[in-house]
Amino acid sequence: MRLVIQRVKRAEVAVFGEYRGRIGQGYVALLGVGEEDDEQTARLYADKMLKLRIFADENGKTNRALADVGGGLMLISQFTLYADCRKGNRPSFTKAGEPKRAKELYEFFAAYLREKGVDVVTGEFGAHMEISLVNDGPFTIVLDESLL
């Protein structure tokens, strides 16, 4: 699994040009599902993301988590996080999860976050999306296989 987390002031997503949703302060999380991933992996990554303390406290220290600031979360599927560009100029995506299973894990990930009380906005798995955001910082964290 690969997860790119961007701290944002606000973000919105449209699918095939149709508005889907928006968040205020929070995270835009780009989720790539790999061929070896399962529900246990999804829970591990979701829990780690929710515990990250990357919002400033009253002293300006990055000491607050998403829940501490009442933040929203926009979850976007992005198999291109598995791009392998080592050979030639056309990326290979052979390490990305099979689409049916990847969609199941993406939906599981979103549902798991909602069970934890997170306000989650999603795009649409496999669709062309337009994501607009105001990055806050910028502050971007990448979680990948090294987390395991």
Short mmCIF file of N, CA, C and O in Angstrom, two decimals:
data_model
loop_
_atom_site.label_atom_id
_atom_site.label_comp_id
_atom_site.label_asym_id
_atom_site.label_seq_id
_atom_site.Cartn_x
_atom_site.Cartn_y
_atom_site.Cartn_z
N MET A 1 0.85 -1.16 0.00
CA MET A 1 0.00 0.00 0.00
C MET A 1 0.90 1.22 0.00
O MET A 1 1.96 1.23 0.61
N ARG A 2 0.44 2.23 -0.70
CA ARG A 2 1.13 3.51 -0.71
C ARG A 2 0.09 4.59 -0.46
O ARG A 2 -0.98 4.57 -1.05
N LEU A 3 0.46 5.52 0.43
CA LEU A 3 -0.48 6.55 0.84
C LEU A 3 0.26 7.88 0.88
O LEU A 3 1.27 8.01 1.56
N VAL A 4 -0.23 8.84 0.10
CA VAL A 4 0.33 10.19 0.11
C VAL A 4 -0.70 11.08 0.80
O VAL A 4 -1.85 11.16 0.37
N ILE A 5 -0.27 11.71 1.88
CA ILE A 5 -1.17 12.53 2.70
C ILE A 5 -0.74 13.98 2.57
O ILE A 5 0.40 14.33 2.88
N GLN A 6 -1.66 14.82 2.14
CA GLN A 6 -1.39 16.25 2.03
C GLN A 6 -2.28 17.00 3.02
O GLN A 6 -3.50 16.81 3.02
N ARG A 7 -1.65 17.81 3.85
CA ARG A 7 -2.42 18.66 4.75
C ARG A 7 -2.96 19.82 3.93
O ARG A 7 -2.20 20.48 3.21
N VAL A 8 -4.28 20.05 4.03
CA VAL A 8 -4.90 21.08 3.19
C VAL A 8 -5.76 22.02 4.03
O VAL A 8 -6.24 21.67 5.10
N LYS A 9 -5.95 23.21 3.48
CA LYS A 9 -6.90 24.16 4.06
C LYS A 9 -8.30 23.87 3.56
O LYS A 9 -9.28 24.06 4.26
N ARG A 10 -8.37 23.39 2.29
CA ARG A 10 -9.65 22.99 1.71
C ARG A 10 -9.37 22.21 0.43
O ARG A 10 -8.30 22.34 -0.16
N ALA A 11 -10.35 21.41 0.01
CA ALA A 11 -10.21 20.64 -1.22
C ALA A 11 -11.60 20.26 -1.72
O ALA A 11 -12.56 20.18 -0.95
N GLU A 12 -11.69 20.02 -3.03
CA GLU A 12 -12.93 19.52 -3.60
C GLU A 12 -12.60 18.58 -4.75
O GLU A 12 -11.52 18.63 -5.33
N VAL A 13 -13.55 17.70 -5.05
CA VAL A 13 -13.35 16.71 -6.11
C VAL A 13 -14.57 16.69 -7.02
O VAL A 13 -15.71 16.81 -6.57
N ALA A 14 -14.28 16.56 -8.32
CA ALA A 14 -15.31 16.38 -9.33
C ALA A 14 -14.97 15.10 -10.09
O ALA A 14 -13.79 14.80 -10.32
N VAL A 15 -16.00 14.34 -10.46
CA VAL A 15 -15.83 13.10 -11.22
C VAL A 15 -16.50 13.31 -12.57
O VAL A 15 -17.69 13.61 -12.63
N PHE A 16 -15.70 13.14 -13.63
CA PHE A 16 -16.18 13.40 -14.99
C PHE A 16 -16.88 14.76 -15.08
O PHE A 16 -17.92 14.92 -15.69
N GLY A 17 -16.27 15.76 -14.39
CA GLY A 17 -16.79 17.12 -14.43
C GLY A 17 -17.95 17.40 -13.50
O GLY A 17 -18.41 18.53 -13.41
N GLU A 18 -18.44 16.39 -12.78
CA GLU A 18 -19.58 16.58 -11.87
C GLU A 18 -19.08 16.66 -10.43
O GLU A 18 -18.40 15.76 -9.94
N TYR A 19 -19.43 17.77 -9.76
CA TYR A 19 -19.03 17.99 -8.37
C TYR A 19 -19.43 16.80 -7.50
O TYR A 19 -20.54 16.31 -7.57
N ARG A 20 -18.48 16.32 -6.67
CA ARG A 20 -18.73 15.16 -5.81
C ARG A 20 -18.69 15.50 -4.33
O ARG A 20 -19.41 14.94 -3.54
N GLY A 21 -17.81 16.42 -3.93
CA GLY A 21 -17.73 16.77 -2.52
C GLY A 21 -16.56 17.66 -2.21
O GLY A 21 -15.68 17.88 -3.05
N ARG A 22 -16.55 18.17 -0.98
CA ARG A 22 -15.45 19.05 -0.55
C ARG A 22 -15.21 18.86 0.94
O ARG A 22 -16.08 18.39 1.67
N ILE A 23 -14.03 19.29 1.35
CA ILE A 23 -13.68 19.33 2.77
C ILE A 23 -13.06 20.69 3.06
O ILE A 23 -12.58 21.37 2.15
N GLY A 24 -13.07 21.05 4.32
CA GLY A 24 -12.32 22.21 4.78
C GLY A 24 -10.95 21.72 5.22
O GLY A 24 -10.36 20.83 4.60
N GLN A 25 -10.46 22.23 6.33
CA GLN A 25 -9.17 21.81 6.86
C GLN A 25 -9.14 20.30 7.03
O GLN A 25 -10.10 19.69 7.51
N GLY A 26 -8.02 19.70 6.65
CA GLY A 26 -7.89 18.25 6.81
C GLY A 26 -6.83 17.67 5.91
O GLY A 26 -5.78 18.30 5.69
N TYR A 27 -7.12 16.47 5.40
CA TYR A 27 -6.18 15.75 4.54
C TYR A 27 -6.80 15.43 3.20
O TYR A 27 -7.98 15.05 3.13
N VAL A 28 -5.98 15.51 2.16
CA VAL A 28 -6.26 14.81 0.91
C VAL A 28 -5.32 13.62 0.93
O VAL A 28 -4.09 13.79 1.05
N ALA A 29 -5.87 12.43 0.87
CA ALA A 29 -5.08 11.21 0.92
C ALA A 29 -5.23 10.46 -0.40
O ALA A 29 -6.34 10.10 -0.80
N LEU A 30 -4.10 10.25 -1.07
CA LEU A 30 -4.06 9.49 -2.31
C LEU A 30 -3.65 8.07 -1.96
O LEU A 30 -2.58 7.85 -1.38
N LEU A 31 -4.51 7.09 -2.29
CA LEU A 31 -4.29 5.71 -1.87
C LEU A 31 -4.02 4.81 -3.07
O LEU A 31 -4.84 4.73 -3.99
N GLY A 32 -2.86 4.18 -3.05
CA GLY A 32 -2.53 3.17 -4.04
C GLY A 32 -2.51 1.81 -3.38
O GLY A 32 -1.88 1.62 -2.35
N VAL A 33 -3.22 0.86 -3.97
CA VAL A 33 -3.31 -0.50 -3.43
C VAL A 33 -2.37 -1.40 -4.23
O VAL A 33 -2.43 -1.42 -5.47
N GLY A 34 -1.53 -2.13 -3.52
CA GLY A 34 -0.59 -3.05 -4.16
C GLY A 34 -1.13 -4.46 -4.21
O GLY A 34 -2.12 -4.81 -3.57
N GLU A 35 -0.44 -5.30 -4.96
CA GLU A 35 -0.88 -6.67 -5.19
C GLU A 35 -0.88 -7.53 -3.93
O GLU A 35 -1.61 -8.51 -3.86
N GLU A 36 -0.12 -7.16 -2.92
CA GLU A 36 -0.03 -7.97 -1.69
C GLU A 36 -0.92 -7.45 -0.56
O GLU A 36 -0.96 -8.05 0.51
N ASP A 37 -1.63 -6.37 -0.77
CA ASP A 37 -2.37 -5.71 0.31
C ASP A 37 -3.65 -6.45 0.68
O ASP A 37 -4.25 -7.14 -0.13
N ASP A 38 -4.06 -6.25 1.94
CA ASP A 38 -5.28 -6.87 2.46
C ASP A 38 -5.90 -5.93 3.49
O ASP A 38 -5.41 -4.82 3.71
N GLU A 39 -6.98 -6.38 4.15
CA GLU A 39 -7.67 -5.55 5.13
C GLU A 39 -6.77 -5.17 6.31
O GLU A 39 -6.85 -4.07 6.83
N GLN A 40 -5.91 -6.08 6.71
CA GLN A 40 -5.00 -5.79 7.82
C GLN A 40 -4.06 -4.64 7.44
O GLN A 40 -3.82 -3.74 8.24
N THR A 41 -3.56 -4.67 6.21
CA THR A 41 -2.70 -3.59 5.73
C THR A 41 -3.47 -2.27 5.72
O THR A 41 -2.97 -1.23 6.15
N ALA A 42 -4.70 -2.30 5.23
CA ALA A 42 -5.53 -1.10 5.15
C ALA A 42 -5.75 -0.50 6.55
O ALA A 42 -5.63 0.71 6.73
N ARG A 43 -6.06 -1.35 7.52
CA ARG A 43 -6.26 -0.85 8.89
C ARG A 43 -4.98 -0.23 9.45
O ARG A 43 -5.02 0.82 10.09
N LEU A 44 -3.84 -0.86 9.20
CA LEU A 44 -2.56 -0.36 9.67
C LEU A 44 -2.28 1.05 9.12
O LEU A 44 -1.93 1.96 9.87
N TYR A 45 -2.48 1.22 7.82
CA TYR A 45 -2.23 2.51 7.19
C TYR A 45 -3.25 3.56 7.66
O TYR A 45 -2.88 4.71 7.92
N ALA A 46 -4.50 3.18 7.75
CA ALA A 46 -5.52 4.13 8.20
C ALA A 46 -5.24 4.58 9.62
O ALA A 46 -5.31 5.78 9.93
N ASP A 47 -4.93 3.64 10.50
CA ASP A 47 -4.65 3.99 11.89
C ASP A 47 -3.42 4.90 12.00
O ASP A 47 -3.42 5.86 12.77
N LYS A 48 -2.39 4.60 11.24
CA LYS A 48 -1.18 5.43 11.27
C LYS A 48 -1.51 6.85 10.80
O LYS A 48 -1.09 7.83 11.42
N MET A 49 -2.27 6.96 9.71
CA MET A 49 -2.64 8.27 9.19
C MET A 49 -3.41 9.06 10.24
O MET A 49 -3.16 10.25 10.44
N LEU A 50 -4.35 8.42 10.92
CA LEU A 50 -5.17 9.12 11.89
C LEU A 50 -4.37 9.57 13.11
O LEU A 50 -4.74 10.54 13.77
N LYS A 51 -3.29 8.89 13.41
CA LYS A 51 -2.46 9.24 14.58
C LYS A 51 -1.40 10.29 14.28
O LYS A 51 -0.79 10.83 15.20
N LEU A 52 -1.16 10.55 12.98
CA LEU A 52 -0.14 11.54 12.64
C LEU A 52 -0.48 12.90 13.24
O LEU A 52 -1.59 13.38 13.11
N ARG A 53 0.51 13.49 13.87
CA ARG A 53 0.33 14.80 14.48
C ARG A 53 1.03 15.82 13.60
O ARG A 53 2.20 16.12 13.80
N ILE A 54 0.27 16.34 12.62
CA ILE A 54 0.89 17.26 11.66
C ILE A 54 0.16 18.61 11.58
O ILE A 54 0.41 19.39 10.67
N PHE A 55 -0.73 18.85 12.54
CA PHE A 55 -1.38 20.17 12.64
C PHE A 55 -0.79 20.90 13.84
O PHE A 55 -0.46 20.29 14.86
N ALA A 56 -0.67 22.21 13.70
CA ALA A 56 -0.04 23.02 14.74
C ALA A 56 -0.92 23.17 15.97
O ALA A 56 -2.14 23.29 15.87
N ASP A 57 -0.28 23.15 17.12
CA ASP A 57 -0.98 23.45 18.37
C ASP A 57 -0.87 24.95 18.64
O ASP A 57 -0.41 25.72 17.80
N GLU A 58 -1.28 25.37 19.84
CA GLU A 58 -1.28 26.80 20.18
C GLU A 58 0.13 27.39 20.21
O GLU A 58 0.29 28.61 20.16
N ASN A 59 1.16 26.55 20.29
CA ASN A 59 2.54 27.02 20.30
C ASN A 59 3.21 26.90 18.93
O ASN A 59 4.41 27.10 18.81
N GLY A 60 2.44 26.52 17.93
CA GLY A 60 2.98 26.39 16.58
C GLY A 60 3.71 25.08 16.32
O GLY A 60 4.34 24.92 15.28
N LYS A 61 3.66 24.15 17.27
CA LYS A 61 4.32 22.85 17.11
C LYS A 61 3.35 21.88 16.43
O LYS A 61 2.15 21.88 16.73
N THR A 62 3.87 21.04 15.55
CA THR A 62 3.01 20.04 14.90
C THR A 62 2.72 18.95 15.93
O THR A 62 3.46 17.98 16.06
N ASN A 63 1.62 19.15 16.64
CA ASN A 63 1.31 18.31 17.79
C ASN A 63 -0.15 17.87 17.81
O ASN A 63 -0.58 17.28 18.79
N ARG A 64 -0.90 18.16 16.75
CA ARG A 64 -2.31 17.79 16.72
C ARG A 64 -2.60 16.85 15.55
O ARG A 64 -2.08 17.04 14.45
N ALA A 65 -3.48 15.91 15.82
CA ALA A 65 -3.90 14.95 14.80
C ALA A 65 -5.18 15.47 14.12
O ALA A 65 -5.76 16.47 14.53
N LEU A 66 -5.62 14.75 13.11
CA LEU A 66 -6.80 15.14 12.35
C LEU A 66 -8.02 15.33 13.25
O LEU A 66 -8.73 16.32 13.14
N ALA A 67 -8.26 14.40 14.15
CA ALA A 67 -9.42 14.49 15.05
C ALA A 67 -9.31 15.69 15.98
O ALA A 67 -10.33 16.29 16.34
N ASP A 68 -8.10 16.04 16.37
CA ASP A 68 -7.89 17.17 17.29
C ASP A 68 -8.32 18.50 16.69
O ASP A 68 -8.64 19.43 17.42
N VAL A 69 -8.30 18.59 15.36
CA VAL A 69 -8.67 19.84 14.69
C VAL A 69 -10.04 19.72 14.00
O VAL A 69 -10.47 20.65 13.32
N GLY A 70 -10.71 18.59 14.19
CA GLY A 70 -12.01 18.38 13.56
C GLY A 70 -11.92 18.38 12.05
O GLY A 70 -12.84 18.84 11.36
N GLY A 71 -10.81 17.86 11.52
CA GLY A 71 -10.56 17.89 10.09
C GLY A 71 -11.32 16.86 9.29
O GLY A 71 -11.72 15.82 9.81
N GLY A 72 -11.49 17.15 8.02
CA GLY A 72 -12.10 16.22 7.08
C GLY A 72 -11.04 15.47 6.31
O GLY A 72 -9.85 15.80 6.37
N LEU A 73 -11.46 14.48 5.57
CA LEU A 73 -10.53 13.68 4.80
C LEU A 73 -11.10 13.39 3.42
O LEU A 73 -12.24 12.91 3.32
N MET A 74 -10.34 13.70 2.40
CA MET A 74 -10.71 13.36 1.04
C MET A 74 -9.83 12.19 0.62
O MET A 74 -8.61 12.32 0.59
N LEU A 75 -10.46 11.07 0.31
CA LEU A 75 -9.74 9.86 -0.07
C LEU A 75 -9.90 9.62 -1.57
O LEU A 75 -11.02 9.51 -2.07
N ILE A 76 -8.76 9.57 -2.26
CA ILE A 76 -8.75 9.42 -3.71
C ILE A 76 -7.94 8.17 -4.07
O ILE A 76 -6.79 8.03 -3.64
N SER A 77 -8.53 7.29 -4.87
CA SER A 77 -7.79 6.11 -5.34
C SER A 77 -6.79 6.56 -6.40
O SER A 77 -7.09 7.39 -7.25
N GLN A 78 -5.57 6.00 -6.32
CA GLN A 78 -4.54 6.40 -7.28
C GLN A 78 -3.54 5.28 -7.50
O GLN A 78 -2.50 5.22 -6.86
N PHE A 79 -3.87 4.39 -8.44
CA PHE A 79 -2.98 3.28 -8.74
C PHE A 79 -1.64 3.75 -9.30
O PHE A 79 -0.64 3.04 -9.23
N THR A 80 -1.59 4.98 -9.82
CA THR A 80 -0.34 5.48 -10.40
C THR A 80 0.76 5.65 -9.36
O THR A 80 1.92 5.85 -9.74
N LEU A 81 0.43 5.54 -8.09
CA LEU A 81 1.47 5.56 -7.06
C LEU A 81 2.38 4.35 -7.18
O LEU A 81 3.46 4.32 -6.61
N TYR A 82 1.95 3.35 -7.94
CA TYR A 82 2.76 2.15 -8.18
C TYR A 82 3.49 2.21 -9.51
O TYR A 82 3.95 1.18 -10.02
N ALA A 83 3.64 3.39 -10.09
CA ALA A 83 4.36 3.52 -11.36
C ALA A 83 5.82 3.09 -11.18
O ALA A 83 6.51 3.52 -10.28
N ASP A 84 6.26 2.23 -12.08
CA ASP A 84 7.66 1.80 -12.13
C ASP A 84 8.24 2.42 -13.39
O ASP A 84 7.87 2.04 -14.51
N CYS A 85 9.15 3.36 -13.22
CA CYS A 85 9.71 4.11 -14.34
C CYS A 85 11.17 3.75 -14.61
O CYS A 85 11.89 4.49 -15.28
N ARG A 86 11.60 2.61 -14.11
CA ARG A 86 13.01 2.23 -14.25
C ARG A 86 13.41 1.89 -15.68
O ARG A 86 14.54 2.09 -16.08
N LYS A 87 12.48 1.33 -16.45
CA LYS A 87 12.80 0.93 -17.83
C LYS A 87 12.00 1.77 -18.81
O LYS A 87 10.78 1.83 -18.73
N GLY A 88 12.70 2.41 -19.71
CA GLY A 88 12.03 3.20 -20.74
C GLY A 88 11.35 4.43 -20.18
O GLY A 88 11.63 4.88 -19.08
N ASN A 89 10.41 4.95 -20.96
CA ASN A 89 9.74 6.18 -20.58
C ASN A 89 8.25 6.00 -20.33
O ASN A 89 7.57 6.96 -19.97
N ARG A 90 7.74 4.81 -20.53
CA ARG A 90 6.34 4.54 -20.26
C ARG A 90 6.25 3.76 -18.95
O ARG A 90 6.77 2.64 -18.85
N PRO A 91 5.60 4.33 -17.95
CA PRO A 91 5.54 3.65 -16.65
C PRO A 91 4.82 2.29 -16.74
O PRO A 91 3.88 2.12 -17.50
N SER A 92 5.29 1.38 -15.90
CA SER A 92 4.65 0.08 -15.75
C SER A 92 3.90 0.09 -14.42
O SER A 92 4.37 0.67 -13.44
N PHE A 93 2.75 -0.57 -14.40
CA PHE A 93 1.95 -0.60 -13.17
C PHE A 93 1.70 -2.03 -12.70
O PHE A 93 0.70 -2.32 -12.07
N THR A 94 2.64 -2.92 -12.98
CA THR A 94 2.44 -4.33 -12.67
C THR A 94 2.40 -4.63 -11.17
O THR A 94 1.87 -5.65 -10.78
N LYS A 95 2.91 -3.74 -10.36
CA LYS A 95 2.89 -3.95 -8.89
C LYS A 95 1.61 -3.43 -8.24
O LYS A 95 1.37 -3.65 -7.06
N ALA A 96 0.79 -2.70 -9.02
CA ALA A 96 -0.49 -2.23 -8.50
C ALA A 96 -1.43 -3.42 -8.35
O ALA A 96 -1.33 -4.41 -9.07
N GLY A 97 -2.33 -3.31 -7.41
CA GLY A 97 -3.29 -4.38 -7.17
C GLY A 97 -4.26 -4.56 -8.33
O GLY A 97 -4.57 -3.61 -9.06
N GLU A 98 -4.75 -5.77 -8.49
CA GLU A 98 -5.76 -6.08 -9.50
C GLU A 98 -6.97 -5.19 -9.24
O GLU A 98 -7.38 -5.00 -8.10
N PRO A 99 -7.54 -4.55 -10.28
CA PRO A 99 -8.57 -3.52 -10.07
C PRO A 99 -9.74 -3.93 -9.19
O PRO A 99 -10.16 -3.15 -8.33
N LYS A 100 -10.28 -5.12 -9.35
CA LYS A 100 -11.44 -5.53 -8.54
C LYS A 100 -11.07 -5.56 -7.05
O LYS A 100 -11.78 -5.02 -6.21
N ARG A 101 -9.93 -6.17 -6.74
CA ARG A 101 -9.49 -6.26 -5.35
C ARG A 101 -9.08 -4.88 -4.82
O ARG A 101 -9.36 -4.54 -3.66
N ALA A 102 -8.43 -4.08 -5.65
CA ALA A 102 -8.03 -2.74 -5.23
C ALA A 102 -9.24 -1.89 -4.88
O ALA A 102 -9.24 -1.16 -3.89
N LYS A 103 -10.31 -2.00 -5.69
CA LYS A 103 -11.54 -1.25 -5.40
C LYS A 103 -12.14 -1.70 -4.08
O LYS A 103 -12.58 -0.86 -3.28
N GLU A 104 -12.15 -3.00 -3.83
CA GLU A 104 -12.68 -3.52 -2.55
C GLU A 104 -11.90 -2.94 -1.37
O GLU A 104 -12.49 -2.54 -0.37
N LEU A 105 -10.57 -2.91 -1.48
CA LEU A 105 -9.75 -2.39 -0.38
C LEU A 105 -9.89 -0.87 -0.24
O LEU A 105 -9.88 -0.36 0.89
N TYR A 106 -10.04 -0.17 -1.34
CA TYR A 106 -10.29 1.28 -1.29
C TYR A 106 -11.59 1.55 -0.54
O TYR A 106 -11.66 2.40 0.35
N GLU A 107 -12.64 0.82 -0.89
CA GLU A 107 -13.93 0.98 -0.21
C GLU A 107 -13.86 0.55 1.24
O GLU A 107 -14.45 1.19 2.12
N PHE A 108 -13.11 -0.51 1.54
CA PHE A 108 -12.90 -0.95 2.92
C PHE A 108 -12.20 0.16 3.71
O PHE A 108 -12.57 0.47 4.85
N PHE A 109 -11.16 0.75 3.11
CA PHE A 109 -10.39 1.82 3.75
C PHE A 109 -11.30 2.98 4.13
O PHE A 109 -11.27 3.47 5.26
N ALA A 110 -12.13 3.43 3.19
CA ALA A 110 -13.06 4.53 3.44
C ALA A 110 -14.05 4.17 4.54
O ALA A 110 -14.31 4.98 5.45
N ALA A 111 -14.62 2.97 4.48
CA ALA A 111 -15.58 2.53 5.49
C ALA A 111 -14.94 2.45 6.88
O ALA A 111 -15.54 2.84 7.88
N TYR A 112 -13.72 1.94 6.93
CA TYR A 112 -12.99 1.84 8.19
C TYR A 112 -12.78 3.22 8.81
O TYR A 112 -12.98 3.41 10.02
N LEU A 113 -12.41 4.19 7.99
CA LEU A 113 -12.23 5.56 8.49
C LEU A 113 -13.54 6.13 9.01
O LEU A 113 -13.57 6.79 10.05
N ARG A 114 -14.63 5.88 8.29
CA ARG A 114 -15.94 6.37 8.74
C ARG A 114 -16.33 5.74 10.07
O ARG A 114 -16.89 6.41 10.94
N GLU A 115 -16.02 4.45 10.25
CA GLU A 115 -16.30 3.77 11.53
C GLU A 115 -15.53 4.44 12.67
O GLU A 115 -15.97 4.43 13.81
N LYS A 116 -14.38 5.00 12.34
CA LYS A 116 -13.55 5.70 13.34
C LYS A 116 -14.04 7.13 13.59
O LYS A 116 -13.43 7.87 14.34
N GLY A 117 -15.11 7.53 12.90
CA GLY A 117 -15.69 8.85 13.11
C GLY A 117 -15.16 9.94 12.21
O GLY A 117 -15.42 11.12 12.44
N VAL A 118 -14.42 9.57 11.17
CA VAL A 118 -13.85 10.57 10.27
C VAL A 118 -14.87 10.93 9.19
O VAL A 118 -15.54 10.07 8.63
N ASP A 119 -14.97 12.23 8.91
CA ASP A 119 -15.80 12.73 7.82
C ASP A 119 -15.01 12.50 6.53
O ASP A 119 -14.04 13.19 6.26
N VAL A 120 -15.42 11.48 5.73
CA VAL A 120 -14.67 11.09 4.53
C VAL A 120 -15.46 11.45 3.28
O VAL A 120 -16.62 11.09 3.14
N VAL A 121 -14.79 12.15 2.37
CA VAL A 121 -15.30 12.42 1.03
C VAL A 121 -14.46 11.58 0.09
O VAL A 121 -13.23 11.52 0.24
N THR A 122 -15.09 10.93 -0.87
CA THR A 122 -14.34 10.11 -1.82
C THR A 122 -14.59 10.58 -3.25
O THR A 122 -15.61 11.20 -3.54
N GLY A 123 -13.66 10.22 -4.08
CA GLY A 123 -13.85 10.35 -5.52
C GLY A 123 -14.57 9.08 -5.98
O GLY A 123 -15.39 8.53 -5.25
N GLU A 124 -14.24 8.62 -7.17
CA GLU A 124 -14.81 7.39 -7.69
C GLU A 124 -13.68 6.52 -8.21
O GLU A 124 -12.90 6.96 -9.07
N PHE A 125 -13.60 5.32 -7.71
CA PHE A 125 -12.52 4.41 -8.09
C PHE A 125 -12.49 4.24 -9.61
O PHE A 125 -13.51 3.96 -10.24
N GLY A 126 -11.32 4.41 -10.20
CA GLY A 126 -11.13 4.18 -11.62
C GLY A 126 -11.63 5.27 -12.54
O GLY A 126 -11.51 5.16 -13.76
N ALA A 127 -12.21 6.33 -11.99
CA ALA A 127 -12.78 7.39 -12.81
C ALA A 127 -11.77 8.52 -13.01
O ALA A 127 -10.83 8.68 -12.23
N HIS A 128 -12.02 9.32 -14.03
CA HIS A 128 -11.24 10.54 -14.22
C HIS A 128 -11.76 11.59 -13.24
O HIS A 128 -12.95 11.87 -13.22
N MET A 129 -10.87 12.13 -12.43
CA MET A 129 -11.27 13.08 -11.40
C MET A 129 -10.48 14.36 -11.53
O MET A 129 -9.34 14.36 -12.00
N GLU A 130 -11.09 15.43 -11.09
CA GLU A 130 -10.41 16.71 -10.95
C GLU A 130 -10.43 17.06 -9.48
O GLU A 130 -11.50 17.18 -8.87
N ILE A 131 -9.24 17.21 -8.91
CA ILE A 131 -9.12 17.52 -7.49
C ILE A 131 -8.49 18.90 -7.37
O ILE A 131 -7.41 19.15 -7.90
N SER A 132 -9.18 19.79 -6.68
CA SER A 132 -8.66 21.12 -6.40
C SER A 132 -8.37 21.19 -4.91
O SER A 132 -9.19 20.76 -4.10
N LEU A 133 -7.21 21.73 -4.58
CA LEU A 133 -6.88 21.83 -3.16
C LEU A 133 -5.99 23.02 -2.90
O LEU A 133 -5.30 23.52 -3.79
N VAL A 134 -6.05 23.47 -1.67
CA VAL A 134 -5.12 24.47 -1.18
C VAL A 134 -4.26 23.76 -0.15
O VAL A 134 -4.72 23.42 0.95
N ASN A 135 -3.02 23.48 -0.55
CA ASN A 135 -2.09 22.76 0.31
C ASN A 135 -1.68 23.67 1.45
O ASN A 135 -1.42 24.86 1.23
N ASP A 136 -1.62 23.15 2.64
CA ASP A 136 -1.31 23.91 3.84
C ASP A 136 0.10 23.60 4.28
O ASP A 136 0.36 22.57 4.88
N GLY A 137 1.03 24.47 3.97
CA GLY A 137 2.41 24.27 4.37
C GLY A 137 3.39 24.62 3.26
O GLY A 137 4.01 25.63 3.33
N PRO A 138 3.53 23.80 2.28
CA PRO A 138 2.94 22.48 2.08
C PRO A 138 3.49 21.47 3.09
O PRO A 138 4.62 21.57 3.52
N PHE A 139 2.64 20.54 3.41
CA PHE A 139 2.99 19.47 4.34
C PHE A 139 2.50 18.18 3.74
O PHE A 139 1.29 17.94 3.69
N THR A 140 3.42 17.35 3.27
CA THR A 140 3.07 16.11 2.59
C THR A 140 3.84 14.96 3.20
O THR A 140 5.07 15.06 3.39
N ILE A 141 3.13 13.88 3.51
CA ILE A 141 3.74 12.68 4.11
C ILE A 141 3.48 11.51 3.16
O ILE A 141 2.37 11.37 2.64
N VAL A 142 4.48 10.65 2.98
CA VAL A 142 4.33 9.46 2.16
C VAL A 142 4.49 8.24 3.07
O VAL A 142 5.51 8.11 3.75
N LEU A 143 3.48 7.39 3.08
CA LEU A 143 3.54 6.11 3.79
C LEU A 143 3.60 5.01 2.73
O LEU A 143 2.77 4.99 1.83
N ASP A 144 4.56 4.11 2.87
CA ASP A 144 4.67 3.01 1.92
C ASP A 144 5.09 1.73 2.63
O ASP A 144 4.97 1.64 3.85
N GLU A 145 5.63 0.79 1.89
CA GLU A 145 5.99 -0.53 2.45
C GLU A 145 6.91 -0.45 3.64
O GLU A 145 6.96 -1.35 4.46
N SER A 146 7.66 0.65 3.77
CA SER A 146 8.57 0.78 4.91
C SER A 146 7.82 0.85 6.24
O SER A 146 8.41 0.68 7.30
N LEU A 147 6.50 1.12 6.17
CA LEU A 147 5.68 1.17 7.38
C LEU A 147 5.51 -0.21 8.00
O LEU A 147 5.34 -0.35 9.19
N LEU A 148 5.56 -1.22 7.15
CA LEU A 148 5.28 -2.58 7.63
C LEU A 148 6.41 -3.18 8.37
O LEU A 148 7.38 -3.35 8.41
#
